[in-house]
Short mmCIF file of C-alpha atoms in Angstrom, two decimals:
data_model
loop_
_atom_site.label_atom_id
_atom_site.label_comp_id
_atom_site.label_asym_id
_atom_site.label_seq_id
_atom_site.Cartn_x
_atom_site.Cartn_y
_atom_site.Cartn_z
CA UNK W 12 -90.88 -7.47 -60.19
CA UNK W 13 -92.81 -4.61 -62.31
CA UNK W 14 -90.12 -2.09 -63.10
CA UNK W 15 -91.09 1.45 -61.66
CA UNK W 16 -93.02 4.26 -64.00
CA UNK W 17 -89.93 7.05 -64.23
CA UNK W 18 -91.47 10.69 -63.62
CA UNK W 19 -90.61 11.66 -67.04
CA UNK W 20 -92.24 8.97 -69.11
CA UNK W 21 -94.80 10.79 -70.81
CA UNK W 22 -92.49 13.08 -72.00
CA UNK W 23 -90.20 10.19 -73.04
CA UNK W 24 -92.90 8.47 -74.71
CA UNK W 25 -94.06 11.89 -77.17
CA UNK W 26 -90.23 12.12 -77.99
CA UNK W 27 -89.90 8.56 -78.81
CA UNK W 28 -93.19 8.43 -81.20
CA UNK W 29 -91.53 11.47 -82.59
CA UNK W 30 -89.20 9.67 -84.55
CA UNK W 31 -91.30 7.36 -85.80
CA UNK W 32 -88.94 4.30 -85.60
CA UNK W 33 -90.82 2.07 -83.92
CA UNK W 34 -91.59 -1.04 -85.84
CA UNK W 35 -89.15 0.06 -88.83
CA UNK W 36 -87.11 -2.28 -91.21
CA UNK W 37 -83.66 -2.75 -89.58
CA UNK W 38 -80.97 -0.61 -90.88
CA UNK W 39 -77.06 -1.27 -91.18
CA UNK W 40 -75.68 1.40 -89.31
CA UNK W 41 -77.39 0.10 -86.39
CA UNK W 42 -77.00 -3.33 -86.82
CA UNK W 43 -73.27 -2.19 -87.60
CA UNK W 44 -73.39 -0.83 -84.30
CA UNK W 45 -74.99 -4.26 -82.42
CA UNK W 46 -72.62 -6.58 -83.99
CA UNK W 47 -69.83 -4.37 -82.23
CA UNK W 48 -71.04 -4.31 -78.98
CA UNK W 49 -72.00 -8.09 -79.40
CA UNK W 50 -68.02 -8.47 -80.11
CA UNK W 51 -66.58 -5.84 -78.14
CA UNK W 52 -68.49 -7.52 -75.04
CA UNK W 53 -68.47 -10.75 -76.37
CA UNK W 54 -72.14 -11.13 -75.48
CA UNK W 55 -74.28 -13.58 -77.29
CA UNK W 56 -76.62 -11.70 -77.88
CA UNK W 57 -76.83 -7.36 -78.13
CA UNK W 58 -79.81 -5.34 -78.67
CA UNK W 59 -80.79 -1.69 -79.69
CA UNK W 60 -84.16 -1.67 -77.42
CA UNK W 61 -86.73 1.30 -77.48
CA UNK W 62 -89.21 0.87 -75.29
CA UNK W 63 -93.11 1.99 -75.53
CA UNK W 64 -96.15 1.92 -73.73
CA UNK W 65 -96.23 -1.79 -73.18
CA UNK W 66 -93.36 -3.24 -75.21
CA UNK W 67 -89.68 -3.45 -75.70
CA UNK W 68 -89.06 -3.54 -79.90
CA UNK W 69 -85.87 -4.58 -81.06
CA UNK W 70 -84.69 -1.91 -83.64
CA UNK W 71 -81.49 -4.23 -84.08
CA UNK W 72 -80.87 -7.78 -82.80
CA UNK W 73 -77.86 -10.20 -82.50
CA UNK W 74 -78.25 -13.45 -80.99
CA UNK W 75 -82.20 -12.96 -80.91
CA UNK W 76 -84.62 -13.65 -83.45
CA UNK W 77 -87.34 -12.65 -81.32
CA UNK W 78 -88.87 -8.69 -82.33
CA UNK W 79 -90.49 -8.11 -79.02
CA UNK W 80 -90.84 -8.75 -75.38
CA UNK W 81 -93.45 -6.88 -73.01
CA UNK W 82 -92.60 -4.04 -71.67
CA UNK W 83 -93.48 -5.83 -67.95
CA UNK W 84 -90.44 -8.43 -68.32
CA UNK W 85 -88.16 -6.03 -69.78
CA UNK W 86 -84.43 -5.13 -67.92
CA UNK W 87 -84.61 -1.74 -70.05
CA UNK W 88 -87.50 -1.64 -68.19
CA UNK W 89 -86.23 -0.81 -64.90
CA UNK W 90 -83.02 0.71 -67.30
CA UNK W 91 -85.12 3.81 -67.84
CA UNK W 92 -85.71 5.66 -64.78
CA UNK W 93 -82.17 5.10 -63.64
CA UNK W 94 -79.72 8.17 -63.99
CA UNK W 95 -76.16 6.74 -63.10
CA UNK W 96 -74.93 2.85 -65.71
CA UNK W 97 -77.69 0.16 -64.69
CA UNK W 98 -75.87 -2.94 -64.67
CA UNK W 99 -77.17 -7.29 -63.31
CA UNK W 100 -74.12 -8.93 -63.37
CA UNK W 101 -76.21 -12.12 -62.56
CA UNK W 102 -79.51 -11.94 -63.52
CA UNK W 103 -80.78 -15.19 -61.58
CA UNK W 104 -79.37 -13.79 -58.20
CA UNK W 105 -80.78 -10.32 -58.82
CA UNK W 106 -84.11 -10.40 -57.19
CA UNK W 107 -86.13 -7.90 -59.84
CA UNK W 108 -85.44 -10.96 -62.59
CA UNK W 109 -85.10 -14.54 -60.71
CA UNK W 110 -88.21 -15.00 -62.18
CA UNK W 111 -88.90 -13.22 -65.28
CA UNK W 112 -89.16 -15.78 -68.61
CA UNK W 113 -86.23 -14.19 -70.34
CA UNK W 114 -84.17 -15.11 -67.04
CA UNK W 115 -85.65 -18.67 -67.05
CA UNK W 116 -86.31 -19.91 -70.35
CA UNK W 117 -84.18 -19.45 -73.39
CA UNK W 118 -82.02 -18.29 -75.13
#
């Protein structure tokens, strides 16, 4: 399921190009900060995500080697229009990512 286009996106998008981040080299203090949410949640894997136009980029990765998923299977995704915590305890009962290939295939 194609995650809805928030009403503020285009304004998101200027800021975000703004800071000219996207596709940096990773940096500690943000890896510093993935490793501790990796640990505090004891997730396998914990990602700093900024999203574009038609991508997801991983500024800083932990249990992923992958840089980059499209924008159209991305959970931050549907994360970005939402104003209250956005949370899928289950991802394969939710019905917005049953489906999607980062649901169904590994990691």
């Amino acid at each position: 399921m194609k995650a809805p286009i928030p009403p503020n996106e285009k304004k998101r998008l200027k800021v975000l190009w703004q800071y000219e981040v996207l596709d940096t080299v990773p940096e500690e203090v943000f890896d510093d900060l993935t490793e501790l949410a990796a640990r505090i949640c004891e997730a396998p894997i914990a990602l700093i995500t900024l999203v574009d136009e038609k991508r997801q980029w991983f500024k800083s990765k932990v249990g992923l080697t992958t840089k980059e998923t499209s924008r159209d299977i991305s959970f931050c995704g549907h994360d970005i229009g939402q104003s209250d915590l956005f949370i899928v305890p289950d991802a394969t009962l939710d019905k917005r990512f049953a489906e999607n290939p980062l649901v169904t295939s590994d990691p």
